mmCIF file of C-alpha atoms in Angstrom:
data_model
loop_
_atom_site.group_PDB
_atom_site.id
_atom_site.type_symbol
_atom_site.label_atom_id
_atom_site.label_comp_id
_atom_site.label_asym_id
_atom_site.label_seq_id
_atom_site.Cartn_x
_atom_site.Cartn_y
_atom_site.Cartn_z
ATOM 1 C CA GLU A 1 -14.640 15.239 24.616
ATOM 2 C CA THR A 2 -15.730 16.252 21.155
ATOM 3 C CA GLY A 3 -16.776 14.373 18.022
ATOM 4 C CA VAL A 4 -16.845 10.592 18.038
ATOM 5 C CA THR A 5 -14.761 8.656 20.542
ATOM 6 C CA GLN A 6 -14.002 4.932 20.618
ATOM 7 C CA THR A 7 -12.552 2.679 23.294
ATOM 8 C CA PRO A 8 -10.381 0.749 23.455
ATOM 9 C CA ARG A 9 -8.082 1.948 20.690
ATOM 10 C CA HIS A 10 -6.337 -1.433 20.513
ATOM 11 C CA LEU A 11 -7.605 -4.880 21.481
ATOM 12 C CA VAL A 12 -6.003 -8.298 21.292
ATOM 13 C CA MET A 13 -8.245 -11.255 22.052
ATOM 14 C CA GLY A 14 -8.268 -15.005 21.749
ATOM 15 C CA MET A 15 -10.935 -16.830 19.783
ATOM 16 C CA THR A 16 -12.737 -17.909 22.956
ATOM 17 C CA ASN A 17 -12.785 -14.483 24.615
ATOM 18 C CA LYS A 18 -15.733 -12.108 24.953
ATOM 19 C CA LYS A 19 -15.059 -8.402 24.642
ATOM 20 C CA SER A 20 -16.938 -5.215 23.814
ATOM 21 C CA LEU A 21 -16.122 -2.130 21.779
ATOM 22 C CA LYS A 22 -17.591 1.192 22.842
ATOM 23 C CA CYS A 23 -18.466 4.269 20.815
ATOM 24 C CA GLU A 24 -19.753 7.617 22.027
ATOM 25 C CA GLN A 25 -20.761 10.637 19.975
ATOM 26 C CA HIS A 26 -21.016 14.205 21.285
ATOM 27 C CA LEU A 27 -22.569 15.709 18.150
ATOM 28 C CA GLY A 28 -26.286 15.414 18.901
ATOM 29 C CA HIS A 29 -26.776 12.937 16.060
ATOM 30 C CA ASN A 30 -29.518 10.320 15.845
ATOM 31 C CA ALA A 31 -27.839 7.728 13.622
ATOM 32 C CA MET A 32 -24.825 5.592 14.501
ATOM 33 C CA TYR A 33 -22.886 3.069 12.449
ATOM 34 C CA TRP A 34 -20.347 0.267 12.762
ATOM 35 C CA TYR A 35 -17.899 -0.315 9.899
ATOM 36 C CA LYS A 36 -15.154 -2.886 9.396
ATOM 37 C CA GLN A 37 -11.981 -1.758 7.614
ATOM 38 C CA SER A 38 -9.636 -4.495 6.422
ATOM 39 C CA ALA A 39 -6.426 -4.001 4.466
ATOM 40 C CA LYS A 40 -6.936 -3.508 0.724
ATOM 41 C CA LYS A 41 -10.735 -3.702 1.049
ATOM 42 C CA PRO A 42 -13.399 -0.985 1.049
ATOM 43 C CA LEU A 43 -15.057 0.027 4.289
ATOM 44 C CA GLU A 44 -17.763 -2.530 4.984
ATOM 45 C CA LEU A 45 -20.923 -1.249 6.635
ATOM 46 C CA MET A 46 -21.947 -3.655 9.405
ATOM 47 C CA PHE A 47 -24.847 -2.073 11.289
ATOM 48 C CA VAL A 48 -26.917 1.109 11.241
ATOM 49 C CA TYR A 49 -28.956 2.438 14.153
ATOM 50 C CA ASN A 50 -31.440 5.270 13.815
ATOM 51 C CA PHE A 51 -33.043 6.666 16.967
ATOM 52 C CA LYS A 52 -31.759 3.560 18.823
ATOM 53 C CA GLU A 53 -33.457 1.158 16.390
ATOM 54 C CA GLN A 54 -31.395 -1.114 14.155
ATOM 55 C CA THR A 55 -32.219 -0.267 10.544
ATOM 56 C CA GLU A 56 -29.455 -2.166 8.751
ATOM 57 C CA ASN A 57 -27.664 -5.445 9.373
ATOM 58 C CA ASN A 58 -25.373 -6.092 6.452
ATOM 59 C CA SER A 59 -25.374 -9.909 6.764
ATOM 60 C CA VAL A 60 -22.997 -9.735 9.702
ATOM 61 C CA PRO A 61 -22.201 -13.046 11.488
ATOM 62 C CA SER A 62 -23.900 -13.471 14.856
ATOM 63 C CA ARG A 63 -20.560 -13.483 16.675
ATOM 64 C CA PHE A 64 -20.856 -9.682 16.323
ATOM 65 C CA SER A 65 -23.693 -8.325 18.451
ATOM 66 C CA PRO A 66 -24.457 -4.586 18.442
ATOM 67 C CA GLU A 67 -26.223 -2.652 21.170
ATOM 68 C CA CYS A 68 -27.496 0.930 21.093
ATOM 69 C CA PRO A 69 -28.893 1.961 24.496
ATOM 70 C CA ASN A 70 -29.375 5.592 23.439
ATOM 71 C CA SER A 71 -28.573 7.878 20.498
ATOM 72 C CA SER A 72 -25.162 8.800 21.938
ATOM 73 C CA HIS A 73 -23.757 5.351 22.662
ATOM 74 C CA LEU A 74 -23.099 2.293 20.549
ATOM 75 C CA PHE A 75 -21.497 -0.986 21.528
ATOM 76 C CA LEU A 76 -20.216 -3.960 19.558
ATOM 77 C CA HIS A 77 -20.094 -7.155 21.600
ATOM 78 C CA LEU A 78 -17.643 -9.753 20.328
ATOM 79 C CA HIS A 79 -17.542 -13.479 21.064
ATOM 80 C CA THR A 80 -15.858 -16.524 19.522
ATOM 81 C CA LEU A 81 -14.226 -14.448 16.826
ATOM 82 C CA GLN A 82 -12.015 -15.807 14.060
ATOM 83 C CA PRO A 83 -8.552 -14.570 13.023
ATOM 84 C CA GLU A 84 -10.072 -13.176 9.800
ATOM 85 C CA ASP A 85 -12.119 -10.791 11.979
ATOM 86 C CA SER A 86 -8.902 -8.904 12.761
ATOM 87 C CA ALA A 87 -9.415 -5.399 11.371
ATOM 88 C CA LEU A 88 -9.996 -1.754 12.253
ATOM 89 C CA TYR A 89 -13.546 -1.272 13.542
ATOM 90 C CA LEU A 90 -14.847 2.222 12.948
ATOM 91 C CA CYS A 91 -17.840 3.873 14.512
ATOM 92 C CA ALA A 92 -19.575 6.806 12.844
ATOM 93 C CA SER A 93 -22.537 9.079 13.502
ATOM 94 C CA SER A 94 -24.712 11.406 11.449
ATOM 95 C CA GLN A 95 -28.094 13.036 11.268
ATOM 96 C CA GLU A 96 -30.862 10.487 10.761
ATOM 97 C CA SER A 97 -30.815 10.883 6.969
ATOM 98 C CA LEU A 98 -27.597 11.336 5.003
ATOM 99 C CA ILE A 99 -29.386 13.529 2.455
ATOM 100 C CA LYS A 100 -31.593 16.399 3.540
ATOM 101 C CA GLY A 101 -32.704 19.447 1.583
ATOM 102 C CA GLY A 102 -30.426 18.403 -1.257
ATOM 103 C CA SER A 103 -27.315 18.457 0.917
ATOM 104 C CA TYR A 104 -25.163 15.650 2.267
ATOM 105 C CA ASN A 105 -25.296 15.291 6.049
ATOM 106 C CA GLU A 106 -21.770 14.206 6.820
ATOM 107 C CA GLN A 107 -20.962 10.962 8.584
ATOM 108 C CA PHE A 108 -18.381 11.671 11.279
ATOM 109 C CA PHE A 109 -16.000 8.850 12.109
ATOM 110 C CA GLY A 110 -14.236 7.900 15.304
ATOM 111 C CA PRO A 111 -10.548 6.892 15.348
ATOM 112 C CA GLY A 112 -11.364 3.182 15.358
ATOM 113 C CA THR A 113 -10.449 0.153 17.450
ATOM 114 C CA ARG A 114 -7.626 -1.965 16.031
ATOM 115 C CA LEU A 115 -8.696 -5.550 16.782
ATOM 116 C CA THR A 116 -6.371 -8.529 16.592
ATOM 117 C CA VAL A 117 -7.815 -12.032 17.033
ATOM 118 C CA LEU A 118 -5.248 -14.692 17.868
ATOM 119 C CA GLN B 1 -18.286 -6.250 -10.464
ATOM 120 C CA LYS B 2 -17.687 -3.966 -7.485
ATOM 121 C CA GLU B 3 -19.982 -0.961 -7.248
ATOM 122 C CA VAL B 4 -17.005 1.364 -6.731
ATOM 123 C CA GLU B 5 -13.462 0.726 -7.990
ATOM 124 C CA GLN B 6 -10.438 2.630 -6.722
ATOM 125 C CA ASP B 7 -6.769 1.919 -7.372
ATOM 126 C CA PRO B 8 -5.195 1.261 -3.950
ATOM 127 C CA GLY B 9 -1.778 2.590 -4.970
ATOM 128 C CA PRO B 10 0.454 3.366 -3.213
ATOM 129 C CA LEU B 11 1.051 6.603 -5.080
ATOM 130 C CA SER B 12 4.298 8.454 -4.339
ATOM 131 C CA VAL B 13 4.903 12.010 -5.613
ATOM 132 C CA PRO B 14 7.395 14.801 -4.885
ATOM 133 C CA GLU B 15 6.295 17.840 -2.923
ATOM 134 C CA GLY B 16 4.625 20.421 -5.153
ATOM 135 C CA ALA B 17 3.311 17.898 -7.664
ATOM 136 C CA ILE B 18 -0.276 17.807 -8.903
ATOM 137 C CA VAL B 19 -1.976 14.632 -7.722
ATOM 138 C CA SER B 20 -4.886 12.952 -9.456
ATOM 139 C CA LEU B 21 -6.961 10.361 -7.596
ATOM 140 C CA ASN B 22 -9.784 8.532 -9.322
ATOM 141 C CA CYS B 23 -12.736 6.212 -8.836
ATOM 142 C CA THR B 24 -15.076 4.502 -11.256
ATOM 143 C CA TYR B 25 -18.534 3.228 -10.400
ATOM 144 C CA SER B 26 -21.216 1.082 -11.915
ATOM 145 C CA ASN B 27 -24.475 2.334 -10.347
ATOM 146 C CA SER B 28 -25.882 5.167 -12.455
ATOM 147 C CA ALA B 29 -28.261 6.081 -9.610
ATOM 148 C CA PHE B 30 -25.423 7.574 -7.540
ATOM 149 C CA GLN B 31 -25.908 11.335 -7.212
ATOM 150 C CA TYR B 32 -23.656 12.333 -4.323
ATOM 151 C CA PHE B 33 -19.907 11.818 -4.511
ATOM 152 C CA MET B 34 -17.659 12.243 -1.489
ATOM 153 C CA TRP B 35 -13.944 12.269 -0.863
ATOM 154 C CA TYR B 36 -12.747 11.294 2.597
ATOM 155 C CA ARG B 37 -9.158 11.555 3.839
ATOM 156 C CA GLN B 38 -7.801 9.110 6.406
ATOM 157 C CA TYR B 39 -4.539 9.690 8.220
ATOM 158 C CA SER B 40 -2.715 6.795 9.813
ATOM 159 C CA ARG B 41 -4.353 5.717 13.118
ATOM 160 C CA LYS B 42 -7.301 8.050 12.530
ATOM 161 C CA GLY B 43 -10.828 7.701 11.198
ATOM 162 C CA PRO B 44 -11.823 9.084 7.788
ATOM 163 C CA GLU B 45 -12.752 12.773 7.622
ATOM 164 C CA LEU B 46 -14.770 14.430 4.884
ATOM 165 C CA LEU B 47 -12.735 16.552 2.464
ATOM 166 C CA MET B 48 -15.512 17.575 0.105
ATOM 167 C CA TYR B 49 -18.565 16.333 -1.708
ATOM 168 C CA THR B 50 -20.206 17.005 -5.058
ATOM 169 C CA TYR B 51 -23.791 16.631 -6.148
ATOM 170 C CA SER B 52 -24.302 15.271 -9.666
ATOM 171 C CA SER B 53 -21.845 16.224 -12.420
ATOM 172 C CA GLY B 54 -19.395 19.093 -12.458
ATOM 173 C CA ASN B 55 -16.464 20.524 -10.551
ATOM 174 C CA LYS B 56 -16.048 21.785 -7.028
ATOM 175 C CA GLU B 57 -12.996 23.591 -5.735
ATOM 176 C CA ASP B 58 -11.825 24.104 -2.169
ATOM 177 C CA GLY B 59 -8.384 25.609 -1.800
ATOM 178 C CA ARG B 60 -5.824 23.229 -3.310
ATOM 179 C CA PHE B 61 -8.448 20.508 -3.815
ATOM 180 C CA THR B 62 -10.751 20.084 -6.825
ATOM 181 C CA ALA B 63 -13.364 17.360 -7.158
ATOM 182 C CA GLN B 64 -14.707 16.419 -10.581
ATOM 183 C CA VAL B 65 -17.623 14.184 -11.489
ATOM 184 C CA ASP B 66 -18.320 12.838 -14.972
ATOM 185 C CA LYS B 67 -21.603 10.937 -14.704
ATOM 186 C CA SER B 68 -21.604 10.007 -18.398
ATOM 187 C CA SER B 69 -18.366 8.064 -17.871
ATOM 188 C CA LYS B 70 -19.165 7.059 -14.280
ATOM 189 C CA TYR B 71 -15.814 8.500 -13.233
ATOM 190 C CA ILE B 72 -14.847 10.837 -10.412
ATOM 191 C CA SER B 73 -11.544 12.523 -9.648
ATOM 192 C CA LEU B 74 -9.854 14.454 -6.867
ATOM 193 C CA PHE B 75 -7.012 16.778 -7.827
ATOM 194 C CA ILE B 76 -4.553 18.120 -5.287
ATOM 195 C CA ARG B 77 -2.457 21.086 -6.404
ATOM 196 C CA ASP B 78 0.912 21.978 -4.875
ATOM 197 C CA SER B 79 0.883 18.769 -2.845
ATOM 198 C CA GLN B 80 2.437 18.892 0.629
ATOM 199 C CA PRO B 81 3.908 16.164 2.864
ATOM 200 C CA SER B 82 0.916 16.777 5.150
ATOM 201 C CA ASP B 83 -1.317 15.494 2.327
ATOM 202 C CA SER B 84 0.171 12.016 2.819
ATOM 203 C CA ALA B 85 -2.835 9.878 3.739
ATOM 204 C CA THR B 86 -5.317 7.401 2.322
ATOM 205 C CA TYR B 87 -8.038 8.972 0.183
ATOM 206 C CA LEU B 88 -11.409 7.222 0.047
ATOM 207 C CA CYS B 89 -14.127 7.952 -2.470
ATOM 208 C CA ALA B 90 -17.705 7.287 -1.388
ATOM 209 C CA MET B 91 -21.088 7.529 -3.085
ATOM 210 C CA LEU B 92 -24.792 7.820 -2.328
ATOM 211 C CA ASN B 93 -28.106 7.857 -4.095
ATOM 212 C CA LEU B 94 -31.375 9.204 -2.716
ATOM 213 C CA ILE B 95 -32.516 5.796 -1.488
ATOM 214 C CA SER B 96 -29.209 4.783 0.124
ATOM 215 C CA GLY B 97 -28.948 8.239 1.674
ATOM 216 C CA ASN B 98 -32.123 7.632 3.629
ATOM 217 C CA THR B 99 -30.870 4.233 4.786
ATOM 218 C CA GLY B 100 -27.490 5.666 5.775
ATOM 219 C CA LYS B 101 -25.595 3.492 3.346
ATOM 220 C CA LEU B 102 -22.411 5.039 1.931
ATOM 221 C CA ILE B 103 -20.632 2.928 -0.690
ATOM 222 C CA PHE B 104 -16.853 3.282 -0.422
ATOM 223 C CA GLY B 105 -13.928 2.597 -2.694
ATOM 224 C CA GLN B 106 -11.006 0.745 -1.138
ATOM 225 C CA GLY B 107 -8.900 3.894 -0.821
ATOM 226 C CA THR B 108 -5.697 5.153 -2.472
ATOM 227 C CA THR B 109 -2.624 5.613 -0.288
ATOM 228 C CA LEU B 110 -0.715 8.773 -1.175
ATOM 229 C CA GLN B 111 2.783 9.678 -0.051
ATOM 230 C CA VAL B 112 4.146 13.158 -0.766
ATOM 231 C CA LYS B 113 7.914 13.240 -0.370
ATOM 232 C CA PRO B 114 9.685 16.457 0.739
#
C-alpha cells in the first residue's frame, strides 16, 4: 500500500449507530488531518494531529471523536450522527509544518469515505 | 464574507480549449497559493503551488497570482477530456502553515468534451 488509504470507502449508518472511519498513511509523515467535504461547500478542516497530539479542533460537534494512536494511523469515531453529517470524509497527511524552508510541504489526501446517515 | 471565493461552475468546454479557473480571497496575509485537482471518487491531489505574486508554468498548466487584486488563476492550455475534474484552490500564510490549516475554495467542476 502506498500513500494515504481510508476504510471503508462507503458507509451507510442510522442515527443511533456507532461506527469508525480508519486512515493509514505510508509516507512517514507526522501530521494527519480529517476534513469534511459536502456538496457545494469548501473542504472543512475538522481535526489536526501532530506527532499524535491534537493541535486543532475546528469546533467539531462531540458526536465526532478522533483518535490518533500513532503517526501512521488516524480514526474518526462516529455516534448519534444526523442526516446533515452525510458527506465525504477525507483524511490527509503531511510533514509536521506545511511551510518549511520557504517551500510548501504538500498535504496528501486519501480517497475518502462516503458517509450516508439515514 | 468567505475567506476564499470560487465559482463552483460547472464549466463545460470543448477539447482543445483554453480554460481559466479563478479564485478571489480576502486575507492579504496569504502567501502560498495552491491548486488541487480532484477526480470523481478520489481525494484531491496537488497540481501546483505558487509563492507570493507571479506566474508558474508546468506543462499545459499555468498558475497566476495577483496579490494586489487578491485574485489567483489557473490556466489549462489544449484541454483534454482527462482534465475533467473538480479544481480546488487553497491558500496558506506563515502562521496557518505552522498550524496545518489550508483554506480551500469550494471547487470548480470542469468538463472537457471530446
